[in-house]
Amino acid sequence: MFVLAEFERILRVENPSYESIRRSSLHTVTELVRREQSTFNARQLAAEITKVPVIKWQKYSRTRKYLMSEYPGLREQLRPQLINFRTFRWEKGAYGAINHILSWQSSTGILDDLAHILVREEVRWQMPEREVQKYVDIGYRSQGGHNGIGSATSTGSLGRGCDFHDALGPFNTTNMLNFIGSGALSFVMTQIYQQSNDNGLSWSDIPNSGYWIRRLLSYEGNQRRITIYKENQSNSADACSNTSVIP
């Protein structure tokens, strides 16, 4: 339980002359906690704490530790967050595949602080058009979704993940050999990356991590081609495509 007198004692132990000469970087924090707790909340306190330079908190490490352990709700507000989720690079793989290399950072600047976070994908699709259905595997002939092969996850402390997309995807290799249409068959999926900080009990979408994944089956020059496109829903420049000829 937070006790103001104990907070003041620890603060003075770390700096007996606190603000006796000039205003400290901790001024707003200390003034806030000296007020009645009913006049502010943990989120407001956390916002002020994050404004204090890291090097200053190194000097007042015991003061910060006391606040973190005793002020209600503060630890959760200051829990390290996954930030700057983005494409690190795209790679074109064999047989028309795409390797999507992703990266992210920790709000603390230390990836190990994200050991409590898991990252996964969520993929969804609608029922394909009738002419497409006979060329895809049975599991893709109606509306559905999945969370990756084996519902795989990456640990936040890795700071990087690789998402592999083969060119075929939902298309059935055997059935495709019967396709000789003049147009292209299209199968579209939506994908978003998610994070969990409670060991997978609940998941939330990572901002700006939504993608469209589109596969086209076409018949050109007596050859069947499968093309995959992946594009960020909020940034069209974040995209990649690859094509493969089906024997």
mmCIF file of C-alpha atoms in Angstrom:
data_model
loop_
_atom_site.group_PDB
_atom_site.id
_atom_site.type_symbol
_atom_site.label_atom_id
_atom_site.label_comp_id
_atom_site.label_asym_id
_atom_site.label_seq_id
_atom_site.Cartn_x
_atom_site.Cartn_y
_atom_site.Cartn_z
ATOM 1 C CA MET A 1 0.000 0.000 0.000
ATOM 2 C CA PHE A 2 1.303 3.427 -0.930
ATOM 3 C CA VAL A 3 2.203 5.606 2.054
ATOM 4 C CA LEU A 4 3.270 9.162 1.281
ATOM 5 C CA ALA A 5 5.562 9.393 4.323
ATOM 6 C CA GLU A 6 7.456 6.279 3.188
ATOM 7 C CA PHE A 7 7.729 7.671 -0.340
ATOM 8 C CA GLU A 8 9.187 10.904 1.054
ATOM 9 C CA ARG A 9 11.631 8.974 3.243
ATOM 10 C CA ILE A 10 12.983 6.915 0.321
ATOM 11 C CA LEU A 11 13.208 10.017 -1.860
ATOM 12 C CA ARG A 12 15.278 11.834 0.795
ATOM 13 C CA VAL A 13 17.528 8.814 1.302
ATOM 14 C CA GLU A 14 18.408 8.912 -2.375
ATOM 15 C CA ASN A 15 18.791 12.687 -2.401
ATOM 16 C CA PRO A 16 18.826 14.451 0.988
ATOM 17 C CA SER A 17 18.881 17.851 -0.722
ATOM 18 C CA TYR A 18 16.052 17.132 -3.157
ATOM 19 C CA GLU A 19 14.925 20.413 -4.802
ATOM 20 C CA SER A 20 16.740 22.505 -2.207
ATOM 21 C CA ILE A 21 18.642 24.288 -4.979
ATOM 22 C CA ARG A 22 16.696 23.825 -8.196
ATOM 23 C CA ARG A 23 13.613 22.135 -9.559
ATOM 24 C CA SER A 24 14.085 18.409 -10.196
ATOM 25 C CA SER A 25 13.057 16.413 -13.264
ATOM 26 C CA LEU A 26 10.888 14.472 -10.807
ATOM 27 C CA HIS A 27 9.020 17.588 -9.697
ATOM 28 C CA THR A 28 5.744 16.833 -11.482
ATOM 29 C CA VAL A 29 5.811 13.229 -10.243
ATOM 30 C CA THR A 30 6.417 14.167 -6.616
ATOM 31 C CA GLU A 31 3.836 16.954 -6.669
ATOM 32 C CA LEU A 32 1.275 14.575 -8.121
ATOM 33 C CA VAL A 33 1.699 11.863 -5.481
ATOM 34 C CA ARG A 34 1.569 14.466 -2.715
ATOM 35 C CA ARG A 35 -2.001 15.246 -3.711
ATOM 36 C CA GLU A 36 -5.047 13.317 -2.571
ATOM 37 C CA GLN A 37 -5.122 10.021 -4.483
ATOM 38 C CA SER A 38 -8.729 10.645 -5.459
ATOM 39 C CA THR A 39 -7.646 13.600 -7.611
ATOM 40 C CA PHE A 40 -5.553 11.590 -10.106
ATOM 41 C CA ASN A 41 -5.143 8.032 -11.372
ATOM 42 C CA ALA A 42 -2.365 5.570 -12.173
ATOM 43 C CA ARG A 43 -2.488 6.390 -15.883
ATOM 44 C CA GLN A 44 -1.783 10.069 -15.202
ATOM 45 C CA LEU A 45 1.058 9.171 -12.862
ATOM 46 C CA ALA A 46 2.525 6.747 -15.407
ATOM 47 C CA ALA A 47 2.418 9.448 -18.081
ATOM 48 C CA GLU A 48 4.499 11.767 -15.888
ATOM 49 C CA ILE A 49 6.936 9.017 -14.915
ATOM 50 C CA THR A 50 7.688 8.256 -18.570
ATOM 51 C CA LYS A 51 8.626 11.912 -19.130
ATOM 52 C CA VAL A 52 11.503 11.637 -16.653
ATOM 53 C CA PRO A 53 14.830 10.786 -18.368
ATOM 54 C CA VAL A 54 15.998 7.201 -17.864
ATOM 55 C CA ILE A 55 19.331 8.405 -16.499
ATOM 56 C CA LYS A 56 17.481 10.358 -13.799
ATOM 57 C CA TRP A 57 15.558 7.261 -12.706
ATOM 58 C CA GLN A 58 18.877 5.468 -12.333
ATOM 59 C CA LYS A 59 19.639 7.958 -9.576
ATOM 60 C CA TYR A 60 16.198 7.529 -8.022
ATOM 61 C CA SER A 61 15.872 3.788 -8.606
ATOM 62 C CA ARG A 62 14.550 3.004 -5.101
ATOM 63 C CA THR A 63 11.958 5.756 -5.355
ATOM 64 C CA ARG A 64 10.737 4.374 -8.662
ATOM 65 C CA LYS A 65 10.738 0.819 -7.321
ATOM 66 C CA TYR A 66 8.589 1.907 -4.376
ATOM 67 C CA LEU A 67 6.074 3.613 -6.651
ATOM 68 C CA MET A 68 5.950 0.600 -8.952
ATOM 69 C CA SER A 69 5.363 -1.887 -6.155
ATOM 70 C CA GLU A 70 3.021 0.120 -3.930
ATOM 71 C CA TYR A 71 0.992 2.551 -6.030
ATOM 72 C CA PRO A 72 -2.237 0.790 -7.148
ATOM 73 C CA GLY A 73 -2.324 0.015 -10.869
ATOM 74 C CA LEU A 74 0.942 1.739 -11.722
ATOM 75 C CA ARG A 75 2.932 -1.386 -12.553
ATOM 76 C CA GLU A 76 0.393 -2.414 -15.187
ATOM 77 C CA GLN A 77 0.395 1.063 -16.707
ATOM 78 C CA LEU A 78 4.189 1.026 -17.005
ATOM 79 C CA ARG A 79 4.476 -2.551 -18.190
ATOM 80 C CA PRO A 80 6.777 -2.668 -21.240
ATOM 81 C CA GLN A 81 4.864 -2.370 -24.500
ATOM 82 C CA LEU A 82 5.517 -3.756 -27.974
ATOM 83 C CA ILE A 83 6.028 -0.794 -30.339
ATOM 84 C CA ASN A 84 7.181 -0.004 -33.892
ATOM 85 C CA PHE A 85 5.852 -3.235 -35.387
ATOM 86 C CA ARG A 86 6.856 -3.152 -39.055
ATOM 87 C CA THR A 87 8.195 -5.003 -42.081
ATOM 88 C CA PHE A 88 11.934 -5.548 -41.747
ATOM 89 C CA ARG A 89 12.245 -6.951 -45.262
ATOM 90 C CA TRP A 90 10.525 -9.021 -47.931
ATOM 91 C CA GLU A 91 12.077 -12.070 -49.578
ATOM 92 C CA LYS A 92 10.940 -13.945 -52.680
ATOM 93 C CA GLY A 93 11.285 -17.665 -52.059
ATOM 94 C CA ALA A 94 11.315 -20.738 -54.257
ATOM 95 C CA TYR A 95 8.193 -21.822 -56.194
ATOM 96 C CA GLY A 96 6.579 -18.408 -55.890
ATOM 97 C CA ALA A 97 6.689 -18.170 -52.096
ATOM 98 C CA ILE A 98 7.027 -14.996 -50.034
ATOM 99 C CA ASN A 99 8.975 -14.645 -46.793
ATOM 100 C CA HIS A 100 7.749 -11.707 -44.743
ATOM 101 C CA ILE A 101 10.338 -10.707 -42.131
ATOM 102 C CA LEU A 102 8.822 -8.602 -39.344
ATOM 103 C CA SER A 103 10.429 -6.648 -36.531
ATOM 104 C CA TRP A 104 9.355 -4.732 -33.435
ATOM 105 C CA GLN A 105 10.809 -2.935 -30.431
ATOM 106 C CA SER A 106 10.161 -2.510 -26.721
ATOM 107 C CA SER A 107 8.918 0.744 -25.223
ATOM 108 C CA THR A 108 11.806 0.450 -22.764
ATOM 109 C CA GLY A 109 14.424 -0.055 -25.465
ATOM 110 C CA ILE A 110 15.196 -3.505 -24.035
ATOM 111 C CA LEU A 111 13.735 -6.461 -25.955
ATOM 112 C CA ASP A 112 14.105 -8.812 -22.986
ATOM 113 C CA ASP A 113 11.421 -6.717 -21.273
ATOM 114 C CA LEU A 114 8.925 -8.168 -23.779
ATOM 115 C CA ALA A 115 9.364 -11.757 -22.591
ATOM 116 C CA HIS A 116 5.762 -11.669 -21.311
ATOM 117 C CA ILE A 117 4.358 -10.892 -24.780
ATOM 118 C CA LEU A 118 3.381 -13.377 -27.490
ATOM 119 C CA VAL A 119 2.846 -12.477 -31.153
ATOM 120 C CA ARG A 120 0.684 -14.390 -33.627
ATOM 121 C CA GLU A 121 -1.240 -13.940 -36.872
ATOM 122 C CA GLU A 122 -4.979 -14.059 -37.425
ATOM 123 C CA VAL A 123 -6.112 -14.953 -40.960
ATOM 124 C CA ARG A 124 -9.709 -14.756 -42.194
ATOM 125 C CA TRP A 125 -11.458 -15.374 -45.514
ATOM 126 C CA GLN A 126 -14.963 -15.272 -46.957
ATOM 127 C CA MET A 127 -16.651 -18.005 -48.975
ATOM 128 C CA PRO A 128 -15.029 -17.894 -52.434
ATOM 129 C CA GLU A 129 -17.031 -17.517 -55.625
ATOM 130 C CA ARG A 130 -18.597 -20.694 -56.999
ATOM 131 C CA GLU A 131 -16.127 -21.045 -59.891
ATOM 132 C CA VAL A 132 -13.220 -20.857 -57.416
ATOM 133 C CA GLN A 133 -14.508 -23.425 -54.921
ATOM 134 C CA LYS A 134 -13.702 -26.563 -56.920
ATOM 135 C CA TYR A 135 -10.043 -25.560 -57.223
ATOM 136 C CA VAL A 136 -9.356 -25.033 -53.506
ATOM 137 C CA ASP A 137 -9.021 -27.466 -50.618
ATOM 138 C CA ILE A 138 -12.278 -28.320 -48.892
ATOM 139 C CA GLY A 139 -11.397 -26.297 -45.785
ATOM 140 C CA TYR A 140 -11.380 -23.110 -47.866
ATOM 141 C CA ARG A 141 -14.711 -23.587 -49.663
ATOM 142 C CA SER A 142 -16.622 -21.713 -46.978
ATOM 143 C CA GLN A 143 -15.951 -18.788 -44.665
ATOM 144 C CA GLY A 144 -13.216 -19.481 -42.119
ATOM 145 C CA GLY A 145 -9.975 -18.541 -40.449
ATOM 146 C CA HIS A 146 -6.922 -19.723 -38.567
ATOM 147 C CA ASN A 147 -4.016 -18.452 -36.495
ATOM 148 C CA GLY A 148 -1.159 -19.846 -38.536
ATOM 149 C CA ILE A 149 0.247 -23.334 -38.920
ATOM 150 C CA GLY A 150 -0.200 -25.045 -35.579
ATOM 151 C CA SER A 151 -1.332 -21.720 -34.079
ATOM 152 C CA ALA A 152 2.342 -20.794 -33.821
ATOM 153 C CA THR A 153 3.461 -17.802 -31.756
ATOM 154 C CA SER A 154 6.645 -15.764 -31.432
ATOM 155 C CA THR A 155 8.022 -14.458 -28.148
ATOM 156 C CA GLY A 156 8.165 -10.680 -27.876
ATOM 157 C CA SER A 157 11.756 -10.696 -26.649
ATOM 158 C CA LEU A 158 12.921 -12.013 -30.044
ATOM 159 C CA GLY A 159 12.126 -8.700 -31.699
ATOM 160 C CA ARG A 160 11.647 -10.401 -35.041
ATOM 161 C CA GLY A 161 9.484 -12.998 -36.763
ATOM 162 C CA CYS A 162 9.306 -14.707 -40.151
ATOM 163 C CA ASP A 163 5.953 -15.296 -41.832
ATOM 164 C CA PHE A 164 6.188 -17.753 -44.744
ATOM 165 C CA HIS A 165 3.515 -17.767 -47.453
ATOM 166 C CA ASP A 166 3.632 -20.423 -50.153
ATOM 167 C CA ALA A 167 2.181 -19.522 -53.522
ATOM 168 C CA LEU A 168 -0.518 -22.203 -53.555
ATOM 169 C CA GLY A 169 -2.135 -21.429 -50.221
ATOM 170 C CA PRO A 170 -5.738 -22.657 -50.416
ATOM 171 C CA PHE A 171 -5.479 -23.946 -53.977
ATOM 172 C CA ASN A 172 -5.445 -27.718 -54.423
ATOM 173 C CA THR A 173 -2.578 -28.886 -56.640
ATOM 174 C CA THR A 174 -4.468 -31.796 -58.188
ATOM 175 C CA ASN A 175 -7.611 -29.813 -58.948
ATOM 176 C CA MET A 176 -5.595 -26.921 -60.370
ATOM 177 C CA LEU A 177 -4.344 -29.145 -63.188
ATOM 178 C CA ASN A 178 -7.875 -29.147 -64.584
ATOM 179 C CA PHE A 179 -8.030 -25.360 -64.851
ATOM 180 C CA ILE A 180 -7.806 -23.988 -68.399
ATOM 181 C CA GLY A 181 -9.989 -20.898 -67.990
ATOM 182 C CA SER A 182 -9.423 -17.680 -69.899
ATOM 183 C CA GLY A 183 -9.620 -15.481 -66.807
ATOM 184 C CA ALA A 184 -7.964 -15.574 -63.397
ATOM 185 C CA LEU A 185 -9.387 -17.146 -60.258
ATOM 186 C CA SER A 186 -8.897 -15.038 -57.138
ATOM 187 C CA PHE A 187 -8.804 -16.052 -53.479
ATOM 188 C CA VAL A 188 -8.418 -13.214 -50.961
ATOM 189 C CA MET A 189 -7.561 -13.430 -47.273
ATOM 190 C CA THR A 190 -7.176 -10.762 -44.628
ATOM 191 C CA GLN A 191 -4.399 -11.046 -42.074
ATOM 192 C CA ILE A 192 -3.626 -9.100 -38.938
ATOM 193 C CA TYR A 193 -0.919 -9.614 -36.341
ATOM 194 C CA GLN A 194 -1.908 -9.783 -32.687
ATOM 195 C CA GLN A 195 -0.250 -9.696 -29.287
ATOM 196 C CA SER A 196 -1.030 -11.186 -25.894
ATOM 197 C CA ASN A 197 0.391 -10.235 -22.505
ATOM 198 C CA ASP A 198 -1.464 -12.927 -20.545
ATOM 199 C CA ASN A 199 0.060 -16.077 -22.049
ATOM 200 C CA GLY A 200 -2.502 -16.309 -24.825
ATOM 201 C CA LEU A 201 -5.698 -15.964 -22.788
ATOM 202 C CA SER A 202 -6.647 -12.834 -24.721
ATOM 203 C CA TRP A 203 -5.346 -11.158 -27.870
ATOM 204 C CA SER A 204 -5.371 -7.621 -29.238
ATOM 205 C CA ASP A 205 -4.615 -6.362 -32.736
ATOM 206 C CA ILE A 206 -1.250 -4.684 -33.286
ATOM 207 C CA PRO A 207 -1.785 -1.231 -34.845
ATOM 208 C CA ASN A 208 -1.194 -0.908 -38.606
ATOM 209 C CA SER A 209 -0.459 -4.626 -38.989
ATOM 210 C CA GLY A 210 -3.370 -5.584 -41.235
ATOM 211 C CA TYR A 211 -2.640 -7.111 -44.662
ATOM 212 C CA TRP A 212 -4.461 -8.406 -47.712
ATOM 213 C CA ILE A 213 -3.195 -11.688 -49.142
ATOM 214 C CA ARG A 214 -4.443 -12.365 -52.651
ATOM 215 C CA ARG A 215 -3.690 -15.405 -54.791
ATOM 216 C CA LEU A 216 -4.477 -15.582 -58.498
ATOM 217 C CA LEU A 217 -4.636 -18.743 -60.591
ATOM 218 C CA SER A 218 -4.360 -18.076 -64.325
ATOM 219 C CA TYR A 219 -3.803 -19.994 -67.555
ATOM 220 C CA GLU A 220 -1.453 -18.246 -69.973
ATOM 221 C CA GLY A 221 0.400 -19.662 -72.971
ATOM 222 C CA ASN A 222 -0.520 -23.242 -72.098
ATOM 223 C CA GLN A 223 0.869 -22.734 -68.587
ATOM 224 C CA ARG A 224 -0.876 -22.403 -65.273
ATOM 225 C CA ARG A 225 0.468 -19.627 -63.087
ATOM 226 C CA ILE A 226 -0.112 -18.939 -59.431
ATOM 227 C CA THR A 227 0.639 -15.434 -58.196
ATOM 228 C CA ILE A 228 0.585 -14.235 -54.589
ATOM 229 C CA TYR A 229 0.276 -10.599 -53.517
ATOM 230 C CA LYS A 230 0.591 -9.355 -49.948
ATOM 231 C CA GLU A 231 -0.072 -5.706 -49.150
ATOM 232 C CA ASN A 232 -0.401 -3.655 -45.965
ATOM 233 C CA GLN A 233 -3.938 -2.307 -45.650
ATOM 234 C CA SER A 234 -2.736 1.118 -44.480
ATOM 235 C CA ASN A 235 0.477 1.416 -46.522
ATOM 236 C CA SER A 236 0.435 0.212 -50.128
ATOM 237 C CA ALA A 237 4.229 0.592 -50.352
ATOM 238 C CA ASP A 238 4.584 -2.191 -47.785
ATOM 239 C CA ALA A 239 3.936 -5.025 -50.237
ATOM 240 C CA CYS A 240 5.430 -7.935 -52.143
ATOM 241 C CA SER A 241 4.409 -10.379 -54.875
ATOM 242 C CA ASN A 242 5.786 -13.524 -56.482
ATOM 243 C CA THR A 243 4.739 -15.898 -59.269
ATOM 244 C CA SER A 244 5.246 -19.573 -59.988
ATOM 245 C CA VAL A 245 4.496 -21.740 -63.023
ATOM 246 C CA ILE A 246 2.606 -24.938 -62.224
ATOM 247 C CA PRO A 247 3.948 -27.895 -64.256
#
